[in-house]
Short mmCIF file of C-alpha atoms in Angstrom, two decimals:
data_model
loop_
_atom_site.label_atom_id
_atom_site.label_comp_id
_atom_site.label_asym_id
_atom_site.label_seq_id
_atom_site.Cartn_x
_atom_site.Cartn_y
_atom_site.Cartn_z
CA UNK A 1 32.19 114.79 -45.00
CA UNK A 2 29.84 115.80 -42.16
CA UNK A 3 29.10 118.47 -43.27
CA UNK A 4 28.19 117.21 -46.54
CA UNK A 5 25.81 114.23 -45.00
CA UNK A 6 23.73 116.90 -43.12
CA UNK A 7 23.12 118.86 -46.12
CA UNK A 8 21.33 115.73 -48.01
CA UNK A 9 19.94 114.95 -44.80
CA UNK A 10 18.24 117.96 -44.36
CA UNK A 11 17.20 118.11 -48.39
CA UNK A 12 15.74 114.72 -48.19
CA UNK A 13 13.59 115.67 -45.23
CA UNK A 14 12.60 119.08 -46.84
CA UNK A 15 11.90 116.93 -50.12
CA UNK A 16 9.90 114.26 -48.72
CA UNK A 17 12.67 111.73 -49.69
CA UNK A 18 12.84 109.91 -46.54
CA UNK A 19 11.35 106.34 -46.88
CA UNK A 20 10.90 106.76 -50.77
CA UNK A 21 7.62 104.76 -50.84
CA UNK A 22 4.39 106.65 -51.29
CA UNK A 23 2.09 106.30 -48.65
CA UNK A 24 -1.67 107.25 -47.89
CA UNK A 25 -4.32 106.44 -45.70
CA UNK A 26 -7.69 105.32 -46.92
CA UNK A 27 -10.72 104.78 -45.84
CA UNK A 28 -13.08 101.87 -46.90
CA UNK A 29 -16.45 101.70 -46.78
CA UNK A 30 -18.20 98.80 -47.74
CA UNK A 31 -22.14 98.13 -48.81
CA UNK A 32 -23.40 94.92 -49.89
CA UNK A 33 -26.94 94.22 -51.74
CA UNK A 34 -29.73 90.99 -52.47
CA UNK A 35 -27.48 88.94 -50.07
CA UNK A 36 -29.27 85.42 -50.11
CA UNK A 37 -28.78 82.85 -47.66
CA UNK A 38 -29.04 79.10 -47.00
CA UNK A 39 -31.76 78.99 -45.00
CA UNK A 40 -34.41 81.26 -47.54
CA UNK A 41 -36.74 81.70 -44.92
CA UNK A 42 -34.79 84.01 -42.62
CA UNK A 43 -32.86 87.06 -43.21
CA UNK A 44 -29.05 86.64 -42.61
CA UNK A 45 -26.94 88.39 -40.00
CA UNK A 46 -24.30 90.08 -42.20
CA UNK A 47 -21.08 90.74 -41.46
CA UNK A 48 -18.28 91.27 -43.66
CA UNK A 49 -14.14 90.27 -42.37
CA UNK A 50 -11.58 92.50 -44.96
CA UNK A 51 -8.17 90.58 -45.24
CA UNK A 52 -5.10 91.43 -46.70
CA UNK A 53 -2.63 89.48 -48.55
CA UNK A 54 0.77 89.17 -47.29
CA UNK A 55 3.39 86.16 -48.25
CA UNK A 56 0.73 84.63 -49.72
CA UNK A 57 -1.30 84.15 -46.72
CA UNK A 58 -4.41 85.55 -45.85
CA UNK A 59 -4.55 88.15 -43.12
CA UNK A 60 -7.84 89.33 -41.31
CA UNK A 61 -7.26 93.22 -41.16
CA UNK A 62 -10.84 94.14 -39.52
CA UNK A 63 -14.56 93.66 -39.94
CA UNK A 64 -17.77 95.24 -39.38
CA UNK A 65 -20.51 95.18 -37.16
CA UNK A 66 -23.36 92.80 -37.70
CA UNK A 67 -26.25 94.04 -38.96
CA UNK A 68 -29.31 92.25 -38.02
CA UNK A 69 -31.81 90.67 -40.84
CA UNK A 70 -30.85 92.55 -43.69
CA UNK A 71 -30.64 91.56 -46.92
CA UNK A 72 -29.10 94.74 -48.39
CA UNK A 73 -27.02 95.99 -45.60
CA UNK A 74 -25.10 99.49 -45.38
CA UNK A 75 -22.42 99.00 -42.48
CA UNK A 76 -21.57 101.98 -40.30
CA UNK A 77 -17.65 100.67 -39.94
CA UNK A 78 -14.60 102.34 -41.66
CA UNK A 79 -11.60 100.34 -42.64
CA UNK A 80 -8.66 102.09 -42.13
CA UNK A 81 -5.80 101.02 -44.66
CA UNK A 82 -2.43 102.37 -45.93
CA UNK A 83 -2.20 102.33 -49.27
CA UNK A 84 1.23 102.17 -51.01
CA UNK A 85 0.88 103.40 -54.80
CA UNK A 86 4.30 101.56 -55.86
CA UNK A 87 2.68 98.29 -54.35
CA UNK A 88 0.06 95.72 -54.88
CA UNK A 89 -1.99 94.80 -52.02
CA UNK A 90 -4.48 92.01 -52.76
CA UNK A 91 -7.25 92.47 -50.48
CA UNK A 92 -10.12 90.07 -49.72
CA UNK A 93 -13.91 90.86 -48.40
CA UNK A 94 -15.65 87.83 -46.98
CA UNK A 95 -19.28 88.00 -46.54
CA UNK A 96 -20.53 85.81 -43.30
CA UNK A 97 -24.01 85.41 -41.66
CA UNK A 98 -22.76 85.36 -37.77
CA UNK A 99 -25.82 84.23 -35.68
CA UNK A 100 -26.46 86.07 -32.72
CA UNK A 101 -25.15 82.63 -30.65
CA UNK A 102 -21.64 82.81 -32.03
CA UNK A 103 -18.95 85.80 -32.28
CA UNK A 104 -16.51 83.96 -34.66
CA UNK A 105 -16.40 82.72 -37.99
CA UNK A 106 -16.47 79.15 -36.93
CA UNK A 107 -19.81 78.76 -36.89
CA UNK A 108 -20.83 81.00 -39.09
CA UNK A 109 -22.63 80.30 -43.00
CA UNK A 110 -20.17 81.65 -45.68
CA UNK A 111 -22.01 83.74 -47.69
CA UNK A 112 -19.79 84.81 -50.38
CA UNK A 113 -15.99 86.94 -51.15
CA UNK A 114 -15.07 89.35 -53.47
CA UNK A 115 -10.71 89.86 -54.27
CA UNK A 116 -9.09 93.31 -55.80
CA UNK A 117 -6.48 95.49 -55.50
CA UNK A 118 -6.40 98.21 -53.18
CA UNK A 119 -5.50 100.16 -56.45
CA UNK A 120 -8.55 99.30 -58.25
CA UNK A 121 -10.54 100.96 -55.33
CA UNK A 122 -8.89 103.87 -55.07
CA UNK A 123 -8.74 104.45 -58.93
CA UNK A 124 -12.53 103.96 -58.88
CA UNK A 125 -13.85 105.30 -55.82
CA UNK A 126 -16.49 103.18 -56.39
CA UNK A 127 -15.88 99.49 -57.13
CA UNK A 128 -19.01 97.23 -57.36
CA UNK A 129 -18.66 93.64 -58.25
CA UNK A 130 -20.68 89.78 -57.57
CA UNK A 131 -19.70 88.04 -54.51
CA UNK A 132 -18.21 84.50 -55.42
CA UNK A 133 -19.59 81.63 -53.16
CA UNK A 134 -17.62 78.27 -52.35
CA UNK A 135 -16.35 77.22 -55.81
CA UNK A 136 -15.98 80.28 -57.22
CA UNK A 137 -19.25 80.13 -58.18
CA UNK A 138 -21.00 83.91 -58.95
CA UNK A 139 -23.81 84.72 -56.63
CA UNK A 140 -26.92 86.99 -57.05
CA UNK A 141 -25.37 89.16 -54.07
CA UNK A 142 -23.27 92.18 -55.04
CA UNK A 143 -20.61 94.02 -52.75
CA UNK A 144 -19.79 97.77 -53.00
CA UNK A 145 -16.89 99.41 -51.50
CA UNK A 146 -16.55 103.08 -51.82
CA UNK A 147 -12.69 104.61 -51.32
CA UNK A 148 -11.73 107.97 -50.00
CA UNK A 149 -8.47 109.79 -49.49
CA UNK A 150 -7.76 111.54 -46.20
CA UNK A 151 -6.00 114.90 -45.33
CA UNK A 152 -3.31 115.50 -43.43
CA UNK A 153 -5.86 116.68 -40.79
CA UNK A 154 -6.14 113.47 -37.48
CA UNK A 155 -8.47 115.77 -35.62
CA UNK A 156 -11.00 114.34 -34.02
CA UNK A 157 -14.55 115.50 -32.61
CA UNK A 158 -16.73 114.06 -29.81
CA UNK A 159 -20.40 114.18 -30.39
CA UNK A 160 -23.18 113.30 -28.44
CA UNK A 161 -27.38 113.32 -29.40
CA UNK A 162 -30.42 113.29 -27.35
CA UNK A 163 -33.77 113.48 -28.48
CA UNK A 164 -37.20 114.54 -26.91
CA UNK A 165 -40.70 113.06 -27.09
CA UNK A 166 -40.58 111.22 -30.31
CA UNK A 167 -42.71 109.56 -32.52
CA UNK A 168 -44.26 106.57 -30.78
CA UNK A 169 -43.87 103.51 -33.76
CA UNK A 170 -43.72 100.36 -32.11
CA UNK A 171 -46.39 97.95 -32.03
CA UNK A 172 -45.52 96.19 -28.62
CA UNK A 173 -44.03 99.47 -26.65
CA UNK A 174 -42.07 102.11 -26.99
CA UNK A 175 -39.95 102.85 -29.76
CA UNK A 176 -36.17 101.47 -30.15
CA UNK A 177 -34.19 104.56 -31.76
CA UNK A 178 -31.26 104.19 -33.09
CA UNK A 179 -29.27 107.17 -34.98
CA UNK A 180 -27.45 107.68 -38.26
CA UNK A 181 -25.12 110.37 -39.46
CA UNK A 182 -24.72 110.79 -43.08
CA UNK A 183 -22.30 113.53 -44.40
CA UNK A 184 -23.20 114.97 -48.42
CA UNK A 185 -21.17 114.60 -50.87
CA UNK A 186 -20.19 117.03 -53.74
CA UNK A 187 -22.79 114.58 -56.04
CA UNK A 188 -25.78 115.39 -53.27
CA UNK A 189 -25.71 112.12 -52.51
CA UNK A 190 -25.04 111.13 -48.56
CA UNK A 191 -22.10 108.34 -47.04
CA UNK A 192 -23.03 107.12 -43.71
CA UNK A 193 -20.37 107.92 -41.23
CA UNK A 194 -21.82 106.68 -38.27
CA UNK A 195 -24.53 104.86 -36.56
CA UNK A 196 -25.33 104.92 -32.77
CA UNK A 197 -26.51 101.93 -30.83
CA UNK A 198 -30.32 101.40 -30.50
CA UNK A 199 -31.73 102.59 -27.40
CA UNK A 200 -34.75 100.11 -25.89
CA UNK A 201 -38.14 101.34 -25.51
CA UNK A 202 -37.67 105.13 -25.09
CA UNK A 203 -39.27 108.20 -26.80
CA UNK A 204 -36.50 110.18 -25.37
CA UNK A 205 -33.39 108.68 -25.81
CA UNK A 206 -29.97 109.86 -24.97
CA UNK A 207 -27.28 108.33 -27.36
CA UNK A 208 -23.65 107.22 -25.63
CA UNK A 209 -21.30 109.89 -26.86
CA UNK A 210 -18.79 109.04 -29.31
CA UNK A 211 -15.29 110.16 -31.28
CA UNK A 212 -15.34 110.35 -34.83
CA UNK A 213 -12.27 111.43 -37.15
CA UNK A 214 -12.68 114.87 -39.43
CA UNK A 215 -11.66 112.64 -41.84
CA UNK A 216 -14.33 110.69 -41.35
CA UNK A 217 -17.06 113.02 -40.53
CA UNK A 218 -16.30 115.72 -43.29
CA UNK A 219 -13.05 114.85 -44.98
CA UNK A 220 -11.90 118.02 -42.61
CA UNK A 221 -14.17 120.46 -44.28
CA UNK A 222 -15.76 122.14 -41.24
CA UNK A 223 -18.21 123.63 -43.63
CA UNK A 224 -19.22 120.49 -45.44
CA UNK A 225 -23.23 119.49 -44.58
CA UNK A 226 -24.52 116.51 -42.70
CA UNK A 227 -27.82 114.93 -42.25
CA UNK A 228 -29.34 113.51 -39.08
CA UNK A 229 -31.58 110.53 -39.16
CA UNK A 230 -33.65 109.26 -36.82
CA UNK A 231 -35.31 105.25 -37.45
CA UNK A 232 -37.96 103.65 -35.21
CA UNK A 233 -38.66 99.60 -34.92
CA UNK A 234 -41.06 99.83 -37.50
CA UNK A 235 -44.88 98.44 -36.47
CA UNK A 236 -48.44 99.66 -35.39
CA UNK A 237 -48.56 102.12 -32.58
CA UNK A 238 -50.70 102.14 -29.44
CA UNK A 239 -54.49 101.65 -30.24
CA UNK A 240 -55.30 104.61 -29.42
CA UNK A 241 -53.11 106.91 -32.24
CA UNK A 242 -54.98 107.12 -35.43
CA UNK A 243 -51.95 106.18 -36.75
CA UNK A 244 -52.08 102.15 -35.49
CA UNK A 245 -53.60 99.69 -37.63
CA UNK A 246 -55.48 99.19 -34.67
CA UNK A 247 -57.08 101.86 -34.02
CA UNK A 248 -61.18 102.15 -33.59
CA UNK A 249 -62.33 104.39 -35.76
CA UNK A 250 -65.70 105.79 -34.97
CA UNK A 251 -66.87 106.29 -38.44
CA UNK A 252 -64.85 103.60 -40.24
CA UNK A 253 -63.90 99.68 -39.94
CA UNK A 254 -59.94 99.70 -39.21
CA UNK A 255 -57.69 97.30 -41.52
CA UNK A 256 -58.01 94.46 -39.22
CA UNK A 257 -61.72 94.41 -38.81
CA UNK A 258 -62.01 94.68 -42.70
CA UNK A 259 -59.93 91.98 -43.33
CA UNK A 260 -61.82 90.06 -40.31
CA UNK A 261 -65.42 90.66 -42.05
CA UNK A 262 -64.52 90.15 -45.35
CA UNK A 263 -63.24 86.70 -44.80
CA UNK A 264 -65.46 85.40 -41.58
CA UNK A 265 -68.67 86.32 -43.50
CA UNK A 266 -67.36 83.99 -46.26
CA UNK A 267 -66.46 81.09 -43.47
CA UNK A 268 -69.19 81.23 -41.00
CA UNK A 269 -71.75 80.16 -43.87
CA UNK A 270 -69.58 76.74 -43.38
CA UNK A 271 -69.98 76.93 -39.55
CA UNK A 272 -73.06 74.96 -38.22
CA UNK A 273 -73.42 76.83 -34.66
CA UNK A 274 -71.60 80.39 -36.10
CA UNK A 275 -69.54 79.66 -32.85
CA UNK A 276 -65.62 81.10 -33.38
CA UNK A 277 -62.97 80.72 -31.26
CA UNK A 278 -60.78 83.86 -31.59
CA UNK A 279 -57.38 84.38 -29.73
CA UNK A 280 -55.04 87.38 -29.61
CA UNK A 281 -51.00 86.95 -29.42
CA UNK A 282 -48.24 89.34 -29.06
CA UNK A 283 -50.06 91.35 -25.86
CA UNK A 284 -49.51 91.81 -22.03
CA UNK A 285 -53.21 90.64 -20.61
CA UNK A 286 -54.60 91.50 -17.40
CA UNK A 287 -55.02 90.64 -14.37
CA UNK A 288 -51.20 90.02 -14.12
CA UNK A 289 -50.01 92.18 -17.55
CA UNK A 290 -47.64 88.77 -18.55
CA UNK A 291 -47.30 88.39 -22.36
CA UNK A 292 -49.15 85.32 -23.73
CA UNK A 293 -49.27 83.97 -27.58
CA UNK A 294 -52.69 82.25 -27.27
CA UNK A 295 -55.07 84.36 -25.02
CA UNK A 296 -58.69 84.60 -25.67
CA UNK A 297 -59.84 87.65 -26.78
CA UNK A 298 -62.73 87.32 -24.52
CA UNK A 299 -60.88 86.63 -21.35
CA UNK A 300 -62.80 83.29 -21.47
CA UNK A 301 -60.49 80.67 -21.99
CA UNK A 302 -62.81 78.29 -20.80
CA UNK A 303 -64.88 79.34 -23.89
CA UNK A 304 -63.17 81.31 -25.92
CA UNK A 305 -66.02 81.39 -28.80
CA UNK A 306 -67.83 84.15 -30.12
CA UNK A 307 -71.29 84.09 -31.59
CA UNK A 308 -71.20 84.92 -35.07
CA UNK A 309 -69.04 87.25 -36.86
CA UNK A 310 -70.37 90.53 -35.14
CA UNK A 311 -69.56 88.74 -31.72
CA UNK A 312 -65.92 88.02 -32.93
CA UNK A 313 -65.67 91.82 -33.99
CA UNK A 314 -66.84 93.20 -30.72
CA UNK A 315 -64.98 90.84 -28.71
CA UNK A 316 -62.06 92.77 -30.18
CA UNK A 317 -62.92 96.35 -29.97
CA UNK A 318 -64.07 94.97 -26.21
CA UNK A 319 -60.47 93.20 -25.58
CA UNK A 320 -58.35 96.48 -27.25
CA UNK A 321 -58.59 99.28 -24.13
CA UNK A 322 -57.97 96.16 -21.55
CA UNK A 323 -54.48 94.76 -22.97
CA UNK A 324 -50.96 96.23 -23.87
CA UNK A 325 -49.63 95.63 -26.77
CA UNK A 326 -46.23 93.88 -26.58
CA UNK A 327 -44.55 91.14 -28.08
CA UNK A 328 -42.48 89.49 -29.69
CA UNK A 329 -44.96 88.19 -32.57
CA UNK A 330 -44.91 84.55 -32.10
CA UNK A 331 -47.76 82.65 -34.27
CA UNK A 332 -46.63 78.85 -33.63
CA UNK A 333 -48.37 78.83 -30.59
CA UNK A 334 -52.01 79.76 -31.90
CA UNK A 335 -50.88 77.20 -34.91
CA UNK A 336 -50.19 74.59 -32.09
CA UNK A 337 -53.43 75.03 -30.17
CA UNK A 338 -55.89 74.53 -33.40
CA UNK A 339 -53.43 71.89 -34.31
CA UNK A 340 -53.97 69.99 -31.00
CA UNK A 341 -58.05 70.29 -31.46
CA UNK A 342 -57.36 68.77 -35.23
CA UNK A 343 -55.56 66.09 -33.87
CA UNK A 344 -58.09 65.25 -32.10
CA UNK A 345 -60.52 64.73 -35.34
CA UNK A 346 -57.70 63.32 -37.00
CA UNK A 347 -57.92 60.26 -34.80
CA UNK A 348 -62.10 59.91 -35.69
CA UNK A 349 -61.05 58.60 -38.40
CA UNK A 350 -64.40 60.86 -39.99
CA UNK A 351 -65.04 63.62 -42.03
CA UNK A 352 -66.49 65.99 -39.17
CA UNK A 353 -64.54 68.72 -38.32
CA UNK A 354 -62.01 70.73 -40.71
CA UNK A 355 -60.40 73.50 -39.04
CA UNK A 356 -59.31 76.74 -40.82
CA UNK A 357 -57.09 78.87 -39.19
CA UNK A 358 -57.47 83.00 -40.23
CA UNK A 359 -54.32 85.06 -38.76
CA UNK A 360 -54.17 88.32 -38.96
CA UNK A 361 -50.54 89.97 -38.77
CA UNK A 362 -48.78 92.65 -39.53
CA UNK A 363 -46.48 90.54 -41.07
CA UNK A 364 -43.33 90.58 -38.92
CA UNK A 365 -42.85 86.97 -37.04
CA UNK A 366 -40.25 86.21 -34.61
CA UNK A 367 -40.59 82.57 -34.32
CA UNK A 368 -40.16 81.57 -37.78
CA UNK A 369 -38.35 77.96 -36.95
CA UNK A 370 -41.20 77.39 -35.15
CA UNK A 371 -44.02 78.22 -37.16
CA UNK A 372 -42.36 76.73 -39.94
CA UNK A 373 -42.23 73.12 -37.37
CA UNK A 374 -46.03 73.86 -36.32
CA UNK A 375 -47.01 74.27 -39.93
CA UNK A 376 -44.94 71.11 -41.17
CA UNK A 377 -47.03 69.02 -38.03
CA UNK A 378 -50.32 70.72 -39.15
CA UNK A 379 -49.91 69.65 -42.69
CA UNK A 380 -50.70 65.82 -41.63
CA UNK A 381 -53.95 67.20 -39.99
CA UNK A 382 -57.15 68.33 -40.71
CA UNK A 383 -56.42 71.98 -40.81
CA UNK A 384 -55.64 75.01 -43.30
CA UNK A 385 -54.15 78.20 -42.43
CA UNK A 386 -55.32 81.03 -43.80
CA UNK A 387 -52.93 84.41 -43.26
CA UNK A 388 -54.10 87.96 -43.78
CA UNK A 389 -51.27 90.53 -44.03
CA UNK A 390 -52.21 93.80 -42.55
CA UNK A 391 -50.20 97.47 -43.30
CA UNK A 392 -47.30 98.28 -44.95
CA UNK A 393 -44.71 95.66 -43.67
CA UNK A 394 -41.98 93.31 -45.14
CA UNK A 395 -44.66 90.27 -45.72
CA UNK A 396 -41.23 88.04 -46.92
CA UNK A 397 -41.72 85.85 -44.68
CA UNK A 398 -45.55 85.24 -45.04
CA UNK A 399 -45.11 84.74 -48.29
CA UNK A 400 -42.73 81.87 -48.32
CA UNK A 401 -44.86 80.39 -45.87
CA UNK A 402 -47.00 80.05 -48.10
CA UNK A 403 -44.93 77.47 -50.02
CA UNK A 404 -46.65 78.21 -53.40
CA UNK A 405 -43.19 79.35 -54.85
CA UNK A 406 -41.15 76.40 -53.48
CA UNK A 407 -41.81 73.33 -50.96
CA UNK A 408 -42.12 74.71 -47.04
CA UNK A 409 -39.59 72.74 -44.94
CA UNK A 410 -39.31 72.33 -40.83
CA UNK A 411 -35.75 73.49 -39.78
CA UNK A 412 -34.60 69.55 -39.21
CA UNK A 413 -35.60 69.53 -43.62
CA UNK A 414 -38.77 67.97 -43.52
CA UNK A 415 -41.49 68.76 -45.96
CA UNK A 416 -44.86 69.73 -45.70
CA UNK A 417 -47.42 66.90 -46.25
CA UNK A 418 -49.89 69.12 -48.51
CA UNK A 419 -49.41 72.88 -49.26
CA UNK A 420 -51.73 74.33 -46.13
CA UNK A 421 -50.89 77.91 -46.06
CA UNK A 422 -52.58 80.88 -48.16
CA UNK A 423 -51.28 83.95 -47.66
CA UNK A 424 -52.42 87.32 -49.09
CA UNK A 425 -51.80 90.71 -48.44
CA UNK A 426 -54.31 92.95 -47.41
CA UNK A 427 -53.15 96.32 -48.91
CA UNK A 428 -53.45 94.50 -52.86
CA UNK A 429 -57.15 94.48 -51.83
CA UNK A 430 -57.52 97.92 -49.93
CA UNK A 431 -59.71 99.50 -52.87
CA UNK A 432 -61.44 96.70 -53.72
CA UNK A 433 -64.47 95.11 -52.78
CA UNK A 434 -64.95 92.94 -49.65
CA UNK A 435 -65.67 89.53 -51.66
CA UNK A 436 -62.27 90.27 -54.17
CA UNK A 437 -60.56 89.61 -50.63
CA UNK A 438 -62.42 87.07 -49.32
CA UNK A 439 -62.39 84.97 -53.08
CA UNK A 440 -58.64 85.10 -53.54
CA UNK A 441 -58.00 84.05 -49.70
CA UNK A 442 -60.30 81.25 -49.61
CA UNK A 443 -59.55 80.23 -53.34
CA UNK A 444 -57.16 77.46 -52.14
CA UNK A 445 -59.49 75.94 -49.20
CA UNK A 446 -61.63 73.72 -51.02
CA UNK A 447 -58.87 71.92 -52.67
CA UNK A 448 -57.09 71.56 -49.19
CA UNK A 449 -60.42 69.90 -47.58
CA UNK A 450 -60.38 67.62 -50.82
CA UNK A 451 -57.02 66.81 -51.19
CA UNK A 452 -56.49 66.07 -47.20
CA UNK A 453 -59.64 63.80 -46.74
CA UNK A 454 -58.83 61.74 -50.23
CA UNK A 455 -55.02 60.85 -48.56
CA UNK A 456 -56.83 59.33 -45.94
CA UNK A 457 -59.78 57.67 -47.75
CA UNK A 458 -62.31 59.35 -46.00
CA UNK A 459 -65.21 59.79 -47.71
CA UNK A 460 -67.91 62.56 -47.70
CA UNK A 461 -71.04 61.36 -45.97
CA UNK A 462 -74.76 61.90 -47.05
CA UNK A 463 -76.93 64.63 -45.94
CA UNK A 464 -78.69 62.25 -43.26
CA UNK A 465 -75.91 61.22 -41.40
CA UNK A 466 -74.97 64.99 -40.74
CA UNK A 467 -79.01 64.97 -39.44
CA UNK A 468 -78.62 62.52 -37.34
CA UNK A 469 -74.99 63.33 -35.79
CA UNK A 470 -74.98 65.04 -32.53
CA UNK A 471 -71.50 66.56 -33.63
CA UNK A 472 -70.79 69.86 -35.26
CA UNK A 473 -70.02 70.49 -38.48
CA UNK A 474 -67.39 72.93 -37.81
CA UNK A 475 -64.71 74.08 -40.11
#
């Protein structure tokens, strides 16, 4: 009889018999796309949490890293699973926007879930569907997972990268690379399989090492191509490369001071004295190199003005060589300071000051709850704000600042007074003439002036009593 039981158990291990169920491990990888959020005037802080199904009961299996304002986020992690052919495993991707305040789920908004099968995925590949929100409700965002079978092979590799004098593409300092390792696949197309942390304000980073599975890295083909990707903060450059929107060209206007003549030349024939006040924000300023958000760009800030348009342009190519660029790119502040000179006028109770506000900006804010406060505040006052979008940048933001494609809120829910913001992108107007720019900027102003002095009953006065004021006229 012994004899007997070691003869089936040696043909059930040479068969494969043992533990009859048929097991194989798969890797997940998960993409999600046009993620929308609650707040619509920031980008969410994806992250999505894979459970499994066991007993009824939701399990949380793993999640991803969080990847910072995206909308359409790739994520770098791979969910390991087992996958049993003979069984059904129910599994559940939950979509969260995790601040960068809170680590768990508590806190977090719920952006959306998607349930399947395990088997659907892996009899796919590629399994695409809606994310449902709270209700079951179907959502504009989409999530993708993409399924792949491994070999036998649990080799792994450790890698490590470096990199020498790169590319400087940060507007404030030095750039922040991070690295990405995409492997091809028999389509040409490429999987990302890994992506290092971001290394602060160095041209020549060196990347932590890391492990990665062959499974992973090339589904154990040692022969199978990857592709190495380097990615930069993305901004202006130093003043000096010909690269930076900044940069003083000796022939040529840059995009800033185009953008700055076109629409000054307009407002300064509304300007009594020609006097302008012009600040800077976002830059380390002498004598002490600290960053300020409201500096004048003439080092004055006892009199920041500038005579005339030509004055405001040289006071810039003046201030350029004398101040690092830094940041972050806070504009509340500069809203804050014209704001507090408005409310000032507002209390006059006359029709004698209007301030416009023209901010130029690559496009990319950082205070966004704030501006969005400063701007609700500045609605009550006698004040537009008039924003220029210079380069190639996300202009998102800007643009629902603008409020002309839904009401602008503060963060506490309260509404702008009047609509106060015009925003337009510079590059719509880069081969057109000077006045196209200045017309479809200033296009909403008059209105504004109208609309603001009419809520308070104010009305215009004659011609003599401008004579015979000793105040400004000074929009």
């Amino acid at each position: 009889v012994s004899s007997m039981s070691n003869i089936y158990e040696s043909a059930e291990a040479t068969l494969g018999l043992c533990n009859s169920s048929c097991l194989t491990k798969v890797e997940l990888r998960v993409a999600c796309r046009g993620i929308s959020d609650r707040d619509a005037l920031s980008k969410p802080d994806p992250c999505v949490v894979l459970k499994m199904q066991s007993h009824g009961q939701w399990f949380e299996v793993d999640r991803t890293e969080v990847i910072r304002s995206s909308i359409n986020p790739v994520f770098s992690k791979v969910f390991l699973v087992d996958f049993y052919f003979e069984e059904v495993q129910r599994l559940r991707y939950e979509l969260h926007d995790i601040s960068s305040a809170h680590n768990g789920l508590r806190d977090t908004d719920f952006l959306g879930a998607m349930e399947c099968t395990l088997g659907q995925i892996v009899s796919q590949r590629k399994l695409s569907k809606a994310l449902l929100k709270q209700g079951n409700t179907t959502s504009k965002s989409s999530i993708t997972v993409t399924s792949e079978e491994l070999s036998g092979n649990d080799d792994y590799v450790e890698l490590s990268f470096s990199a020498r004098k790169l590319d400087d593409k940060d507007f404030f300092s030095k750039s922040d690379p991070f690295l990405e390792i995409f492997r091809i696949n028999d389509d040409g197309s490429g999987s990302l399989v890994h992506r290092t942390e971001t290394v602060m304000n160095d041209l020549s980073p060196v990347w932590k090492s890391f492990k990665v599975s062959l499974n992973t890295l090339c589904s154990g083909d040692h022969d199978r191509q990857l592709k190495v990707a380097i990615d930069f903060t993305a901004s202006n450059g130093d003043p000096g490369n010909s690269c930076s929107l900044h940069y003083i060209h000796p022939y040529q206007p840059n995009e800033y001071l185009k953008a700055l003549v076109a629409v000054g030349e307009i407002c300064q024939d509304y300007d009594s004295d020609k006097m302008f006040p012009v600040f800077g924000f976002g830059a380390q300023i002498p004598p002490d190199f600290k960053v300020s958000h409201d500096f004048a760009v003439n080092f004055d800030e006892d009199n920041p003005e500038c005579s005339g348009i030509q004055g405001v342009v040289e006071a810039y190519q003046a201030c350029l060589p004398k101040i690092q660029l830094y940041g972050p790119t806070n504009i509340a502040p500069i809203i804050q300071k014209v704001a507090s000179s408005a409310s000032e006028e507002m209390h006059t109770m006359e029709a004698m000051e209007y301030f416009i506000l023209l901010i130029l900006t690559d496009g990319v804010i950082t205070d966004m709850a704030d501006t969005r406060e400063a701007i609700v505040h500045a609605s009550h006052l006698p004040m537009s704000v008039i924003i220029v979008g210079v380069g190639n940048a996300d202009f998102s933001d800007m643009q629902m600042l603008d409020g002309d494609d839904g009401i602008l809120r503060s963060p506490k829910g309260e509404p702008v007074l009047r609509d106060i913001v015009q925003f337009v992108p510079f590059k719509d107007f880069k081969h057109a003439s000077p006045a196209a720019l200045a017309k479809s900027v200033l296009a909403e102003v008059p209105n504004q002036v109208v609309d603001y002095y009419n809520a308070k009953g104010i009305h215009p006065k004659c011609l003599s009593d401008y004579d015979e004021s000793t105040r400004p006229f000074s929009p």
